[in-house]
XYZ file of C-alpha atoms in Angstrom:
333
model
C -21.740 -5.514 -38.646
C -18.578 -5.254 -40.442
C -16.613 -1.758 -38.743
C -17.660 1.763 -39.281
C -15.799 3.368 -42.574
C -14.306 5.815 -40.225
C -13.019 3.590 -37.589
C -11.612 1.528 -40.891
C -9.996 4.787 -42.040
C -8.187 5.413 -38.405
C -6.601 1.933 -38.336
C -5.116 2.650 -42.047
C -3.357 5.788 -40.705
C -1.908 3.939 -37.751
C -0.549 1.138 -39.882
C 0.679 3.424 -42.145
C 2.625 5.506 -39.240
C 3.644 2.405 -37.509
C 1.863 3.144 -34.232
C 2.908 0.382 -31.845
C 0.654 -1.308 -28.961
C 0.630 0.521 -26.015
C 1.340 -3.037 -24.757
C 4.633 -2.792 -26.237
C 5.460 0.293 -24.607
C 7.078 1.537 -21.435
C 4.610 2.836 -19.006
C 6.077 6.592 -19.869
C 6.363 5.895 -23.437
C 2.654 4.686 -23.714
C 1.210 7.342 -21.051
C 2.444 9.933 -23.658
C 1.250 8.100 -26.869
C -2.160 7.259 -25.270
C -2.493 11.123 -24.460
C -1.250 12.620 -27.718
C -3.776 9.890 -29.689
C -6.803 11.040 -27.541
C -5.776 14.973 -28.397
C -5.349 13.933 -32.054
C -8.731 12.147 -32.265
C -10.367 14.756 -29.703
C -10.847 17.689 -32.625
C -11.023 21.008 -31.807
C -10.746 22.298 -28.673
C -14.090 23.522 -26.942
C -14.312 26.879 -25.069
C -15.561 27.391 -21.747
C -16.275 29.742 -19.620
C -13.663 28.892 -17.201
C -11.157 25.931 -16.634
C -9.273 26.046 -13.291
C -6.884 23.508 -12.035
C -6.646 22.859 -8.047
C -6.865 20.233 -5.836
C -9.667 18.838 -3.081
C -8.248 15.708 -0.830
C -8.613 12.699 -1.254
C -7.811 9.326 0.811
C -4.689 10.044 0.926
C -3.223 13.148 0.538
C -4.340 16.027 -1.829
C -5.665 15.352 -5.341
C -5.879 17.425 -8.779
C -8.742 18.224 -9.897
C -10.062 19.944 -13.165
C -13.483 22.051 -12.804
C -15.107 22.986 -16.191
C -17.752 25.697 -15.786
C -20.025 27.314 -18.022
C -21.560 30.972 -17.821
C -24.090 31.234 -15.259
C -24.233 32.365 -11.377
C -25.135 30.407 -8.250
C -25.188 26.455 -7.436
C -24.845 24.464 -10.675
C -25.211 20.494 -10.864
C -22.086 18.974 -11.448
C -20.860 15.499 -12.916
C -17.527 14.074 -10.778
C -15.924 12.745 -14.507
C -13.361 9.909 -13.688
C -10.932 9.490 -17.336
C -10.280 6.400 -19.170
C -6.597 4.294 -19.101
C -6.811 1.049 -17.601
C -6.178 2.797 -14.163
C -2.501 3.051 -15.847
C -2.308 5.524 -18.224
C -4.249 9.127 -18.155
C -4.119 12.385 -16.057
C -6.913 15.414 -16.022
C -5.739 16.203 -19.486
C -7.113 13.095 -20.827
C -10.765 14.016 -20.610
C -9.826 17.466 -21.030
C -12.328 17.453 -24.322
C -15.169 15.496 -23.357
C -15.313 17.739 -20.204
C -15.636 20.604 -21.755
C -18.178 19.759 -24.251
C -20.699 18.113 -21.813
C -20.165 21.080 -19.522
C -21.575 23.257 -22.567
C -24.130 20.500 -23.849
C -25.628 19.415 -20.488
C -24.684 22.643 -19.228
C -23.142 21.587 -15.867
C -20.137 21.601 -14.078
C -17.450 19.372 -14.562
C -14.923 18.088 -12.325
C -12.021 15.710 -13.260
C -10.134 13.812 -10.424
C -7.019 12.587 -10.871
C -6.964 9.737 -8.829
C -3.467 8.046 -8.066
C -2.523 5.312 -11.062
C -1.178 1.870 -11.198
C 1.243 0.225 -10.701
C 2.369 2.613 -8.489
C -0.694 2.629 -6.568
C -2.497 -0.588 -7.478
C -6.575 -1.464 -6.610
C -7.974 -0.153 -4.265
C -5.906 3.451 -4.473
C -8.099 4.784 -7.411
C -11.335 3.656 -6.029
C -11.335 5.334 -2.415
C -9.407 8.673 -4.241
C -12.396 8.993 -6.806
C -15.016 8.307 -3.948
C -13.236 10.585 -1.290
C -12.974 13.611 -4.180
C -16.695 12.936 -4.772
C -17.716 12.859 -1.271
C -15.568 16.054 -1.072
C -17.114 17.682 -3.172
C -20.780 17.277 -2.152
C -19.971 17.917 0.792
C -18.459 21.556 0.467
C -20.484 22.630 -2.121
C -19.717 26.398 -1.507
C -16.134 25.786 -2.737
C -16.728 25.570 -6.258
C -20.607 26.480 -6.639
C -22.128 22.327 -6.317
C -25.803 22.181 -6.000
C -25.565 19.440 -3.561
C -29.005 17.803 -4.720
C -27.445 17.448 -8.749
C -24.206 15.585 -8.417
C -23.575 12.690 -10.646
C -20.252 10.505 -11.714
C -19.278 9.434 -14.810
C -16.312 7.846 -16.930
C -15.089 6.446 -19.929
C -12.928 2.923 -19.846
C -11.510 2.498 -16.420
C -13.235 5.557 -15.724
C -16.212 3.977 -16.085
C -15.667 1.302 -13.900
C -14.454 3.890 -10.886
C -17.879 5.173 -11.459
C -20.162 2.084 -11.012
C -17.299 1.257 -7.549
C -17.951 5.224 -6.580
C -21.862 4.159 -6.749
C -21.435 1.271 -4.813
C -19.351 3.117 -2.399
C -21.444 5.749 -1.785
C -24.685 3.405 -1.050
C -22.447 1.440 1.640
C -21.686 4.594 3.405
C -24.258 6.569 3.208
C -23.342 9.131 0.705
C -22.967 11.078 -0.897
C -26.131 11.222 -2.867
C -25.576 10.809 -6.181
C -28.272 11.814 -9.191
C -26.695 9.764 -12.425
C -24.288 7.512 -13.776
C -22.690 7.873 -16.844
C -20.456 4.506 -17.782
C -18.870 4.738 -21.476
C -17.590 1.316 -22.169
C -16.833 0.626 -18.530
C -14.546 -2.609 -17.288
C -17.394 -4.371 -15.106
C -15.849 -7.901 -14.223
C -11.872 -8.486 -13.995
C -12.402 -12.172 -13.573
C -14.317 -12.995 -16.781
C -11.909 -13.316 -20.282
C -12.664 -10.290 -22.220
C -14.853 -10.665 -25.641
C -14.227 -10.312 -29.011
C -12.647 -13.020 -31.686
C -9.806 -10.963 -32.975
C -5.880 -9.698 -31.801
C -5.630 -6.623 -33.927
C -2.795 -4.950 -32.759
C -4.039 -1.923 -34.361
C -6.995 -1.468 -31.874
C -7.517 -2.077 -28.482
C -7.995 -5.943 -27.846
C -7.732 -8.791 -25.075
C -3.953 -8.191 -25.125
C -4.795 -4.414 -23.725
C -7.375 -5.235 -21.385
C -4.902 -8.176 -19.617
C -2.349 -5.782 -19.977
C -4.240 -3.186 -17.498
C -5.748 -5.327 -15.572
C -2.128 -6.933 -14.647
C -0.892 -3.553 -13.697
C -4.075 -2.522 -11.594
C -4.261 -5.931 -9.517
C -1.376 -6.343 -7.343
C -3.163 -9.732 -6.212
C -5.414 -11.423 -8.440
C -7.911 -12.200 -6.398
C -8.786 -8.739 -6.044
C -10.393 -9.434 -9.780
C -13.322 -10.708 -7.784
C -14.074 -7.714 -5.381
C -17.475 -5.647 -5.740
C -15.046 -2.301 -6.554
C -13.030 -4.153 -9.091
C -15.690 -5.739 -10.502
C -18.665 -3.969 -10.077
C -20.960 -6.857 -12.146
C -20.074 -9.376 -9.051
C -22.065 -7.260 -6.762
C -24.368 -9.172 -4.870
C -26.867 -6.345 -4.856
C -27.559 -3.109 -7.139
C -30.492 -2.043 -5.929
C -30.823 1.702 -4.782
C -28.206 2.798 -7.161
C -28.424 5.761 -9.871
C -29.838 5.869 -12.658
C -27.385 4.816 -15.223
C -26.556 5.163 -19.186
C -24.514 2.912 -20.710
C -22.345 3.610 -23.798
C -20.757 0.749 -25.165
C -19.448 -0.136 -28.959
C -19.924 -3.300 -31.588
C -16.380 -4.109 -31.629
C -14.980 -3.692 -28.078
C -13.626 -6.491 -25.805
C -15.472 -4.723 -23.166
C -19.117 -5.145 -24.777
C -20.306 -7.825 -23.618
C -19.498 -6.794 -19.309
C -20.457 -3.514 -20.124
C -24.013 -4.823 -21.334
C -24.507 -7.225 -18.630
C -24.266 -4.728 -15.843
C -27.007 -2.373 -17.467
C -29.286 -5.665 -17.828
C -28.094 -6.094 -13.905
C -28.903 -2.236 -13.603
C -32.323 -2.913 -14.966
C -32.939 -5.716 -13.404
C -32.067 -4.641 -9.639
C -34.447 -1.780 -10.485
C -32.735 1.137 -11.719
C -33.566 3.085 -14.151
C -31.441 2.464 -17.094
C -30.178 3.185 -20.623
C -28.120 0.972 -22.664
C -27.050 1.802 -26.434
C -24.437 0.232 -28.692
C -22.917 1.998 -31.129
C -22.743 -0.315 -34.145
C -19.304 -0.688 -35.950
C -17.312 1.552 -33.041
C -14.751 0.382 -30.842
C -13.493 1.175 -27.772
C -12.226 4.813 -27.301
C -13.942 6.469 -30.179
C -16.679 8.422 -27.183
C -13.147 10.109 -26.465
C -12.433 10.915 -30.022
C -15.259 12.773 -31.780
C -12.670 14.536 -34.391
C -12.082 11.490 -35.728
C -15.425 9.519 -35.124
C -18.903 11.276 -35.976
C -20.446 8.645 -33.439
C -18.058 10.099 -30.671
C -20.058 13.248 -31.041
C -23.068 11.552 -30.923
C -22.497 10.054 -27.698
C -21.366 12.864 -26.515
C -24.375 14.778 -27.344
C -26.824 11.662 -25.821
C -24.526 11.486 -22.645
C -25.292 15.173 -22.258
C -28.659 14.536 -22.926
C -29.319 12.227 -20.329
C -27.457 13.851 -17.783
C -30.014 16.910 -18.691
C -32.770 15.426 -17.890
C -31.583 13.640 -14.791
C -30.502 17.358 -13.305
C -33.913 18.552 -14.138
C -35.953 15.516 -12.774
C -33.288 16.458 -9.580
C -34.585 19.826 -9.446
C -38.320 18.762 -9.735
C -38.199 16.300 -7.123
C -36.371 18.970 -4.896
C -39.233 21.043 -5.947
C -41.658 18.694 -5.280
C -40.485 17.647 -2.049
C -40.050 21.375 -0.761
C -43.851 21.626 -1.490
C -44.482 18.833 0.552
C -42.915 20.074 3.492
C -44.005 23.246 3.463
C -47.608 21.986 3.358
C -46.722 19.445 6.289
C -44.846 21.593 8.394
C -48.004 24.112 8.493
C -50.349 21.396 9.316
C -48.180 20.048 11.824
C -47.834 23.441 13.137
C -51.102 24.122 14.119
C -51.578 20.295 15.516
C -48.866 21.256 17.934
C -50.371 24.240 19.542
């Protein structure tokens, strides 16, 4: 399928205003650009019942954090949201919209880490920061109002592939127990040349993914490691339940789509759906692409019903030992 009308219609206004590669850039020059694009594309901004900005640690010193929350008392379930940037580019403010609407849509908490960026702090840095906030917050649910029991990560880009690493993470030490994944057009395998036939420098292409992926790898062997590239796992069993986002035109596509079929095929439950004639960043942009809402609204969706299936198994399992703990009662005296 040729590309959507819309995403045709964005590409004319950048060649029109002369928008360079972020490639091209200076690190400062394009962390700004890439920012004031996503706010451009974002739409209107999305009120919420409260947006605080602190910070919870992480592996290695203190991190800031976001925390979206809509109306309602008590323990909510809350997504850890890692944002998209090639690990290079991107702060809290970056998935400043997409927070806020799936903490109205799901509803749910919403926490954004900002994890440390390269090249300043090249792979592993963002990895243990986004599992150690996670853990973090879990763990202390009282802090911010978690429910423990309905805590799931998710993240668009690069954000997406801290995500699958924070899964991985989490199974190989024991927590913390995570409820979802959400993984919008994650980076799954550094080694592999990424997809796609053309160069357009008018849209994210091979030139930006090689471009990140040189800053985030110090060595390049590290392109080969389970938390770089989360498809090389030799195992995926026992992780979340996952939905995958990816789009038509995206040099990530094709990695993105084989880890849900590895998802699926290690036995976890798992959504995959392609957004014909999008490419990659338009989940992040849903004032400029129509589809970007939609995503939005199935990413919420799905995260729904894996907070409620959360809350029946809790349910279900309370039950259980309620019954068991009488019987075994009486057995014992």
């Amino acid at each position: 399928m040729s590309i959507h009308p819309q995403v045709a219609a964005y590409r004319a206004a950048r060649e029109a205003a002369g928008t360079p590669p972020l490639y091209t850039q200076s690190l400062a020059e394009a962390r700004a650009a890439d920012l004031a694009a996503i706010r451009a594309g974002g739409g209107a901004v999305e009120p919420v019942h409260e947006v605080r900005d602190t910070h919870v640690p992480g592996s290695a010193g203190d991190l800031p954090v976001r925390i979206h929350r809509p109306a309602g008392q008590g323990p909510l379930p809350t997504l850890v949201y890692f944002f998209g940037g090639g690990w290079t580019l991107g702060s809290v403010d970056t998935a400043d919209g997409i927070c806020r609407r799936l903490a109205n849509a799901v509803p749910c908490q919403v926490v954004t880490v900002g994890y440390r960026l390269a090249p300043e702090h090249p792979f592993p840095a963002a990895v243990h920061d986004c599992h150690a906030a996670t853990r973090w917050i879990a763990d202390n649910p009282a802090e911010f109002g978690v429910d423990p029991l309905r805590v799931a990560v998710g993240g668009d880009s690069a954000g997406g592939n801290l995500a699958a690493a924070v899964t991985l993470l989490a199974r190989e030490r024991g927590g913390p127990r995570l409820t979802a994944q959400l993984l919008v057009y994650p980076n799954t395998d550094q080694s592999a040349d990424a997809g796609g036939d053309a160069e357009d420098p008018l849209l994210f292409n091979r030139r930006s993914v090689a471009w990140y992926r040189g800053h985030y790898l110090a060595d390049p062997a590290d392109a080969r490691h389970p938390l770089a590239s989360p498809l090389l796992a030799a195992d995926l069993a026992g992780l979340p339940p996952a939905l995958v986002i990816t789009a038509e035109h995206d040099p990530l596509r094709d990695e993105g789509e084989r880890y849900a079929h590895r998802l699926r095929g290690a036995g976890v439950p798992t959504t995959l759906t392609r957004y014909a004639g999008m490419v990659h960043g338009f989940f992040a942009m849903p004032g400029a692409f129509d589809d970007g809402r939609r995503a939005q609204d199935q990413a919420a969706a799905f995260l729904r019903d894996r907070f409620d299936a959360a809350t029946a198994s809790a349910g279900a399992g309370s039950a259980a030992a309620a019954s068991g703990g009488g019987a075994g009662g009486e057995g014992d005296r």
